[in-house]
Coordinates of C-alpha atoms in Angstrom, one line a residue:
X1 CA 26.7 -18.5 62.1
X2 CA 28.2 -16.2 59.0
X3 CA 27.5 -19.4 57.0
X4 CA 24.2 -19.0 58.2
X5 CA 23.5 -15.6 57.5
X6 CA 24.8 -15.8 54.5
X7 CA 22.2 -18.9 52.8
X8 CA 20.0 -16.3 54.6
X9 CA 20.5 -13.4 52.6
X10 CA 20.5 -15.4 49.5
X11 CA 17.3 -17.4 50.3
X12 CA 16.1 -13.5 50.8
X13 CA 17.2 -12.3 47.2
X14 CA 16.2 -15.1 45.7
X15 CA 12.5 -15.2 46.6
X16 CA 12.8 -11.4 46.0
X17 CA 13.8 -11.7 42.5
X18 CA 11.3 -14.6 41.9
X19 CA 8.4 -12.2 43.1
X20 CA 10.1 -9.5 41.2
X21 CA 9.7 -11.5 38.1
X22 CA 5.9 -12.5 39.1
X23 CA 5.2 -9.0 39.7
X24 CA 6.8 -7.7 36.6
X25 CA 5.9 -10.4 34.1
X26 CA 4.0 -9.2 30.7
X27 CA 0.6 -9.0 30.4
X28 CA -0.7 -10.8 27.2
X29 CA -4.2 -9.7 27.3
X30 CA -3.2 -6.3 28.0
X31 CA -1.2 -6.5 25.0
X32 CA -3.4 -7.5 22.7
X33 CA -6.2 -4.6 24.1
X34 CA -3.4 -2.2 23.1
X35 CA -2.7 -3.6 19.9
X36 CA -6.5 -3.8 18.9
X37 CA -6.9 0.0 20.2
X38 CA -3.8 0.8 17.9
X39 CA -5.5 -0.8 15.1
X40 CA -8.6 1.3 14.8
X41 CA -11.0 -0.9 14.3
X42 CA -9.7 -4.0 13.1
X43 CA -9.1 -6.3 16.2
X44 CA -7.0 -9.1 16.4
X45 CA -9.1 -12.4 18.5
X46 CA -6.7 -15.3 19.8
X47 CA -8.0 -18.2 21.1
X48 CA -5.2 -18.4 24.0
X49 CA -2.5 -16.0 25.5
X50 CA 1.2 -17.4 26.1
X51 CA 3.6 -15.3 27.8
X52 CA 7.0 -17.4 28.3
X53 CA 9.5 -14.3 29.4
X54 CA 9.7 -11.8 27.0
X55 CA 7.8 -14.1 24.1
X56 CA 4.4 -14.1 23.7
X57 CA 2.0 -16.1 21.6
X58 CA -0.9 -15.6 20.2
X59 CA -2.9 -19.2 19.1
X60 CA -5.5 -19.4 17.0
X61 CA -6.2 -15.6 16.1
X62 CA -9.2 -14.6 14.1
X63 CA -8.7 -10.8 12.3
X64 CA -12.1 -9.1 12.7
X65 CA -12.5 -6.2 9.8
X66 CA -15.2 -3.4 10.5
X67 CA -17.3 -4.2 7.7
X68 CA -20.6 -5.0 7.3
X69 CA -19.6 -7.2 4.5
X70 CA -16.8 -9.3 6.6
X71 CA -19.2 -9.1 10.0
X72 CA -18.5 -12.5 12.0
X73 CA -16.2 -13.9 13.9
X74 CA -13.6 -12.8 11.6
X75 CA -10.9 -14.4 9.2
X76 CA -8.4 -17.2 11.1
X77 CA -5.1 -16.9 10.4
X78 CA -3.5 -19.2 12.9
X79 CA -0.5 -18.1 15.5
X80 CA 1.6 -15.1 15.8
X81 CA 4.4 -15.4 17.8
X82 CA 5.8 -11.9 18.9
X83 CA 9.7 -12.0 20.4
X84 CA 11.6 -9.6 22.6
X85 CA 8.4 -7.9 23.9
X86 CA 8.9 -5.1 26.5
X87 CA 6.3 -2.9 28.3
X88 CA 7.5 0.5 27.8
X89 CA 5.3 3.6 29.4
X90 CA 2.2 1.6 29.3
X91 CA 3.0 0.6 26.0
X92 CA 4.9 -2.0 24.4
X93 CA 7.9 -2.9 21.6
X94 CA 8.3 -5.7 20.3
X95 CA 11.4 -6.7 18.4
X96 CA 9.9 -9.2 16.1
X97 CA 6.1 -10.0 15.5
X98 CA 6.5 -14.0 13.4
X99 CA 3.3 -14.9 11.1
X100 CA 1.8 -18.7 10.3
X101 CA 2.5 -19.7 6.7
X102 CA -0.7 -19.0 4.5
X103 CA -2.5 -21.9 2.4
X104 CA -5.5 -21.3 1.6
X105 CA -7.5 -23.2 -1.4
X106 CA -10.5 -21.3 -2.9
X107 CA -12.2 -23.3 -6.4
X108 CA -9.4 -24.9 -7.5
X109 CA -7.0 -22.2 -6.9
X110 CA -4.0 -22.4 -4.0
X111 CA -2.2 -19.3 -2.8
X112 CA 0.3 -20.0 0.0
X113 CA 2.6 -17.2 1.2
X114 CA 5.5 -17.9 4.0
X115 CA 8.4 -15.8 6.2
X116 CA 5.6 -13.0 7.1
X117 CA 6.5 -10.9 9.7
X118 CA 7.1 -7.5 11.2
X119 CA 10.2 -5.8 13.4
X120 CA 10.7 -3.6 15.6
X121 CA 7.2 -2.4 16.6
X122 CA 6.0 0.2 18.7
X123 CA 2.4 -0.2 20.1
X124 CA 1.3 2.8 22.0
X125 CA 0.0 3.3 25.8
X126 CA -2.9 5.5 24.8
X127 CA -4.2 5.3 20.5
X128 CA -6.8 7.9 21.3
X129 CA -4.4 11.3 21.8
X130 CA -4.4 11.8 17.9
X131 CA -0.4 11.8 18.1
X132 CA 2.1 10.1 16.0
X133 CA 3.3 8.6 19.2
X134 CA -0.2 7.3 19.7
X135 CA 0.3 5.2 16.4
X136 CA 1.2 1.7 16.0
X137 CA 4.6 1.9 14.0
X138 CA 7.2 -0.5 12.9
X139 CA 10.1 -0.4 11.0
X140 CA 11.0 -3.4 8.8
X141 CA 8.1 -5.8 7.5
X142 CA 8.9 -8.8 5.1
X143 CA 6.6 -11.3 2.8
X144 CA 7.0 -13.9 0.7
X145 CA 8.0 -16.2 -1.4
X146 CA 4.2 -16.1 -2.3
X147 CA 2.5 -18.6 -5.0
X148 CA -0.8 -18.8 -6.7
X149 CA -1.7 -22.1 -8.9
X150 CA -4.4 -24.1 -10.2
X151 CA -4.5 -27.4 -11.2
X152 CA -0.5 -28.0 -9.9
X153 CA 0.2 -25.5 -12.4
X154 CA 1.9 -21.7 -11.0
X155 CA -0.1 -18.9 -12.7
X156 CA 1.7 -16.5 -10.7
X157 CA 4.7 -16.3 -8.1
X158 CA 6.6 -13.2 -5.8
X159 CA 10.2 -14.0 -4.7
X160 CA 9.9 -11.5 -1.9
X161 CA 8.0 -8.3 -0.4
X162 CA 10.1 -6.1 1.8
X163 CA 8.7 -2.7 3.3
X164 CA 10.1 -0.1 5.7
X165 CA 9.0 3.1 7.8
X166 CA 11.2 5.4 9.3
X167 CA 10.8 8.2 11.5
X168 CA 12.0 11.2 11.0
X169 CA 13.2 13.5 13.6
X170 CA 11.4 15.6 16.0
X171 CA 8.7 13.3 15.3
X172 CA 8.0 15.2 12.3
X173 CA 6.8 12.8 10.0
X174 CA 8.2 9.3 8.4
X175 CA 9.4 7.9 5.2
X176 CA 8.4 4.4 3.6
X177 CA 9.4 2.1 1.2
X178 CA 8.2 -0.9 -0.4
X179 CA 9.5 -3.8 -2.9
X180 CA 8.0 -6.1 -4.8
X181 CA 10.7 -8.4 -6.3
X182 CA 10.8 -11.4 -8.8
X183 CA 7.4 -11.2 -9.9
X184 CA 6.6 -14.0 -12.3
X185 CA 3.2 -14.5 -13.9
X186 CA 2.6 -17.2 -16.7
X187 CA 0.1 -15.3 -19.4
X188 CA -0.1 -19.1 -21.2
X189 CA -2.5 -20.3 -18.7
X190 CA -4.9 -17.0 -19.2
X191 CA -8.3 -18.7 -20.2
X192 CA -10.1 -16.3 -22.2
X193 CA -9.6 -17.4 -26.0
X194 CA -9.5 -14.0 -27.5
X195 CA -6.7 -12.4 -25.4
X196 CA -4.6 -15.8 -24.8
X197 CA -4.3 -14.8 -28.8
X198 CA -3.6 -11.6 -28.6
X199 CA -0.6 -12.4 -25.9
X200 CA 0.9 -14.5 -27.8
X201 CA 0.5 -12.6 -31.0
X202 CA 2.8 -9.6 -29.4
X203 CA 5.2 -11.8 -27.8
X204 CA 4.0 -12.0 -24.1
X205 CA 3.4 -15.1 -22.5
X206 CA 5.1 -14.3 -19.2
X207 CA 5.5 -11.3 -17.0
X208 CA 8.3 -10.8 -15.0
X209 CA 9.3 -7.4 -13.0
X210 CA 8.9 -5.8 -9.6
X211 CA 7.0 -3.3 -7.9
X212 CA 8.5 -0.4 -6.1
X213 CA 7.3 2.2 -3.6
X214 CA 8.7 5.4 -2.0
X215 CA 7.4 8.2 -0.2
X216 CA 6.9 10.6 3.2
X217 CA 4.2 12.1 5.1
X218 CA 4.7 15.5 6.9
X219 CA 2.8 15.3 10.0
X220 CA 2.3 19.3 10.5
X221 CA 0.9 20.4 7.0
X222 CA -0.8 16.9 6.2
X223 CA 1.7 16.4 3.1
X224 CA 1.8 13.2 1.7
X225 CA 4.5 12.9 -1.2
X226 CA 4.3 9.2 -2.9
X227 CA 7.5 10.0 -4.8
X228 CA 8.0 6.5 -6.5
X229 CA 5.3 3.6 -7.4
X230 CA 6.7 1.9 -10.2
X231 CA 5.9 -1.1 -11.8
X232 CA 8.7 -2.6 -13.8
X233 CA 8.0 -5.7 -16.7
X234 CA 10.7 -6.9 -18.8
X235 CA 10.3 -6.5 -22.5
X236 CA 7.4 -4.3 -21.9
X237 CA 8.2 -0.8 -19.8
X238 CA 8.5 0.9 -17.0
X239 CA 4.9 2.6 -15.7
X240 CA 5.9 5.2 -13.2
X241 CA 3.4 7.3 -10.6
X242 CA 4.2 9.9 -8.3
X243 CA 1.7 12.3 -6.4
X244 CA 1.5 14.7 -3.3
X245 CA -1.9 16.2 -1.7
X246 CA -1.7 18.0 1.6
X247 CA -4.2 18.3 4.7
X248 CA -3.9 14.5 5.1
X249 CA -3.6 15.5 8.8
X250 CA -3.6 13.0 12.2
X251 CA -7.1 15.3 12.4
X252 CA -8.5 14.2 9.7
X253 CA -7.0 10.6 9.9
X254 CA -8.7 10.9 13.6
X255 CA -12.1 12.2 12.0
X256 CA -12.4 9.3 9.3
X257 CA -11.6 6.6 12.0
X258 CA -14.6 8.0 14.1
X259 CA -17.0 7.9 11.2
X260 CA -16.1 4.3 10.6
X261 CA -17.1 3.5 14.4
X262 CA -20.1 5.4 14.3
X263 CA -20.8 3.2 10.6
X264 CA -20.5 -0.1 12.7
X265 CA -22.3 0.9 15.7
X266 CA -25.4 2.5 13.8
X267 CA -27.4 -0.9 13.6
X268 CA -29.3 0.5 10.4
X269 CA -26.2 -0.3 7.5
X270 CA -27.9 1.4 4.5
X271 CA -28.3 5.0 6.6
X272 CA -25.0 4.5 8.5
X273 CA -23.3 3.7 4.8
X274 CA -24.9 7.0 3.5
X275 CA -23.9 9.0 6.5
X276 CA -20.7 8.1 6.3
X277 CA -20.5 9.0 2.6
X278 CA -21.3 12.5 2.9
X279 CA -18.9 13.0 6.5
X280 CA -16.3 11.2 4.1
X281 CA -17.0 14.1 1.5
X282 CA -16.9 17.0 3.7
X283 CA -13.9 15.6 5.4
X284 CA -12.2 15.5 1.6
X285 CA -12.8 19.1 1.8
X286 CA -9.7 19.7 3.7
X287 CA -7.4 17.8 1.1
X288 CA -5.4 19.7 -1.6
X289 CA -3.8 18.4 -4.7
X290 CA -0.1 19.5 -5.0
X291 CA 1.1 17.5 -8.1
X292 CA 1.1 14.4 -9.7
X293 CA 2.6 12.4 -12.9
X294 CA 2.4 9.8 -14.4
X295 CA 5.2 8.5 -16.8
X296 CA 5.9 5.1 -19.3
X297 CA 9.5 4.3 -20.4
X298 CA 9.2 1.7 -23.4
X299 CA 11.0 -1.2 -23.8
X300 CA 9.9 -2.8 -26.7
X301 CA 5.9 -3.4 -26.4
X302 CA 4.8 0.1 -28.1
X303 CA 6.5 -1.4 -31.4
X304 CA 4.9 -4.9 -30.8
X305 CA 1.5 -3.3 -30.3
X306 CA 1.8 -0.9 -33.3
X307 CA 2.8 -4.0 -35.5
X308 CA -0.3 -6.3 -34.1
X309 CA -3.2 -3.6 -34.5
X310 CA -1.6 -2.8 -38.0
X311 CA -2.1 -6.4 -38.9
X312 CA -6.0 -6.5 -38.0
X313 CA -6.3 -3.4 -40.3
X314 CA -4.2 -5.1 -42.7
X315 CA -1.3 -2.2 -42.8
X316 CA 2.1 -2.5 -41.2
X317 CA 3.0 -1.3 -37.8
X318 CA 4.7 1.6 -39.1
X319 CA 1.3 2.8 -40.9
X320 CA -0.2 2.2 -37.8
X321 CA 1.9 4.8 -36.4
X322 CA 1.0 7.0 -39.5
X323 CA -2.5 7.0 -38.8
X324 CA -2.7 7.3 -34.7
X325 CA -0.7 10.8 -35.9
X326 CA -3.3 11.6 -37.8
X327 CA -6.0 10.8 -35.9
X328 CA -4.3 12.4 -32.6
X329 CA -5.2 16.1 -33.6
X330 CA -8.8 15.9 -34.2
X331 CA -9.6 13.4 -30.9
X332 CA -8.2 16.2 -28.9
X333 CA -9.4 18.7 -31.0
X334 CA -13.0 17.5 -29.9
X335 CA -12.3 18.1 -26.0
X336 CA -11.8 21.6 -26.2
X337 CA -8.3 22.1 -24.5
X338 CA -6.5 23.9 -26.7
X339 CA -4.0 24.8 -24.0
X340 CA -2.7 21.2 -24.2
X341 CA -4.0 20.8 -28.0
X342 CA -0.4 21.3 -29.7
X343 CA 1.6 19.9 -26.8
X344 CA -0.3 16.3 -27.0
X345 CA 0.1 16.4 -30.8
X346 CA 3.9 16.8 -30.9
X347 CA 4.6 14.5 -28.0
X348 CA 2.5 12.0 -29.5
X349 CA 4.5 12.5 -32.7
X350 CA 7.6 12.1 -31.2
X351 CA 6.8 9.2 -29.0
X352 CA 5.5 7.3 -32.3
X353 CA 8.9 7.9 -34.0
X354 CA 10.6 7.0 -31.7
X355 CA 9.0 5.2 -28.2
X356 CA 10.9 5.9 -25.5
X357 CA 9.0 7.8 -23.0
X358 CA 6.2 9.6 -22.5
X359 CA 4.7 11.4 -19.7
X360 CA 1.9 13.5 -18.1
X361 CA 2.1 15.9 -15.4
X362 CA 0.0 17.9 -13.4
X363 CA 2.0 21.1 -11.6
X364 CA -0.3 23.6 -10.5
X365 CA 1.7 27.4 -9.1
X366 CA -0.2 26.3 -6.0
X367 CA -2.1 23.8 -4.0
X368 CA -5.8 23.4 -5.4
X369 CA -8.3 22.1 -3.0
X370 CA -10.0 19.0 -3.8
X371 CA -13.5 21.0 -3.9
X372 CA -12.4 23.4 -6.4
X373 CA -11.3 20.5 -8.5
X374 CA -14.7 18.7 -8.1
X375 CA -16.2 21.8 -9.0
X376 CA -14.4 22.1 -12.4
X377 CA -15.0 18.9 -13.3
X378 CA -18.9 19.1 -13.2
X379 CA -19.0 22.3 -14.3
X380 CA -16.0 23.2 -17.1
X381 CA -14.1 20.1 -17.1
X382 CA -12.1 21.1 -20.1
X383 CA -10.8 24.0 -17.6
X384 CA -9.3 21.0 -15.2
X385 CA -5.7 20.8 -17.4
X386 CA -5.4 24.7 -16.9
X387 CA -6.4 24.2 -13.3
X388 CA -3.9 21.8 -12.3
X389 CA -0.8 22.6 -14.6
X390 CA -1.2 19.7 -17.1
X391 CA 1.5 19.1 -19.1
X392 CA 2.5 16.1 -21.8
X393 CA 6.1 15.5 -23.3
X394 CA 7.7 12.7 -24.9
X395 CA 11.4 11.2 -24.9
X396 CA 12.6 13.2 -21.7
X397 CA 15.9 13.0 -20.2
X398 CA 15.4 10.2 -17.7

């Protein structure tokens, strides 16, 4: 009889937990509606839903863009397979979202691309409440190797893309980054006649460097601080960006993606296009420009440049240099900015003499709005360098 009971109770718990797991198993169409929502506008179209446990795969997916341009049933990019999915508050994270390799063949030219994938993504209950929790995030995303070539032969190549977000606390905001690495390009196989000379004439028949990226967005104020994009070639320099606006708010994110809907819903694309124009324009209204600079750290091209236009004047590179001094004064001279007049000249000069670095900043005492800005520059532009704080200096400490 206790033997008895006791199959009984474990028949009991067993049919319990196997309803359990029915009851509690993952919705994959559910999913993919909340991914879609998260995605404001771009929608993601598989032609079947797998759920095996926790896994879930996507087969056949089609990426529809709202565009009047990409209308259709939408790019395929073949199977995503997302791992360690958990519904979470009506939403859902996912601890690994795994991408099909890419080939794709387009007049004669191949680009395949392989390891694509995302981790550690959050995908919201509810993309409407104009939250940061109501954003799709993820924190780790990785491409590559990538290849492009034509006729068997590699015009270009990536080793590896890796990118990052990160919350910070409080829900305050997040920081990114992004890297580019073991970019190759093969300049030989450039087909126009004229500047296949000219590359070879300065010694660059290949490109090799990376790309990096750093910044943060404050949710509160709308600041958005890119504080790194940097492109990095050997034997030719370092170009460095860096800029910060503010009123790049979750409301006005919120307003933009609401004029793209009402774009693809208005069946008349010319007047929808136009409409959304001027609602994009008065929504830059709320934008202000912070600071921004833009810097070049030489390694070795401004000589090979200098020497190679000397040569089609018939001078040496060193004249060159001579003669872009001279020449420096009166060019600016001519655009009536006297504020920066003497400052150009000198870090011209000095950057001639000797390339290292030179660089151009903007710094105003205080945020400018963007319409004040448009306004100066169809009404005064030579007043825009006052404006914004423009300065330009050679050979800085790095």
């Amino acid at each position: 009889m206790k033997h008895l009971r006791t199959i009984r109770y474990a028949l009991t718990a067993a049919t319990f937990l196997t309803l359990s797991g029915s009851a509690f198993a993952l919705d994959g169409n559910d999913l993919v509606a909340k991914l879609n929502a998260a995605f404001q506008g771009t929608t993601l179209h598989p032609t079947s839903i797998n759920v095996d446990g926790s896994n879930v795969t996507l087969t056949g997916v089609k990426v529809r863009i709202p565009s009047p341009e990409a209308a259709g049933e939408g790019a395929p990019i073949g199977n995503i397979v997302l791992t360690g999915v958990e519904e979470n508050g009506g939403g859902y994270t996912i601890e690994k979202a795994a991408f099909d390799n890419i080939n794709l063949t387009n007049e004669g030219v191949t680009v395949t691309a392989s390891d694509i994938s995302l981790s550690n993504i959050t995908v919201p209950a509810d993309a409407t409440k104009g939250t940061l929790d109501s954003m799709m995030m993820y924190e780790e995303g990785h491409v590559g190797p990538v290849s492009v070539t034509k006729a068997g032969a590699e015009l270009f190549s990536l080793a590896s893309t890796d990118f990052s977000l990160s919350k910070r606390d409080g829900d305050a905001g997040f920081d990114f980054e992004a890297t580019a690495a073991g970019l190759k390009g093969d300049l030989t196989k450039v087909e126009d006649p004229q500047a296949k000379d000219t590359l070879q004439k300065i010694g660059l028949t290949t490109l090799e460097g990376e790309i990096n990226m750093a910044g943060g967005w404050d949710v509160k104020t709308g600041t958005l601080d890119v504080t790194n994009y940097s492109f990095d070639f050997k034997d030719i320099g370092n170009l460095s960006l860096a800029f910060s606006i503010s009123g790049y708010t979750l409301e006005l994110i919120k307003s933009m993606q609401d004029q793209m809907k009402a774009m693809e819903t208005n069946p008349n694309k010319e007047e929808a296009q136009a409409a959304a124009g001027m609602a994009m324009m008065g929504l830059m209204q709320q934008l202000s420009f912070n600071s921004a600079s833009v810097s070049f750290e030489d390694a070795s091209i401004t000589k090979r440049l200098l020497d190679y236009a000397g040569s089609q004047q018939g001078v040496t590179g060193e004249q060159m240099a001579q003669s872009l001094k001279a020449m420096v004064p009166i060019m600016i001279g001519q655009l009536n900015i006297p504020e920066l007049q003497n400052s150009v000249t000198e870090a011209v000069n000095t950057y001639l003499d000797d390339p290292k670095s030179l660089t151009v900043a903007a710094a105003p005492e205080k945020a400018v709005p963007f319409p004040q800005i448009l306004g100066a520059a169809m009404g005064a532009p030579n007043s825009i360098p006052a404006l914004l704080g423009v300065t330009v200096s050679a050979n800085d400490e790095m």
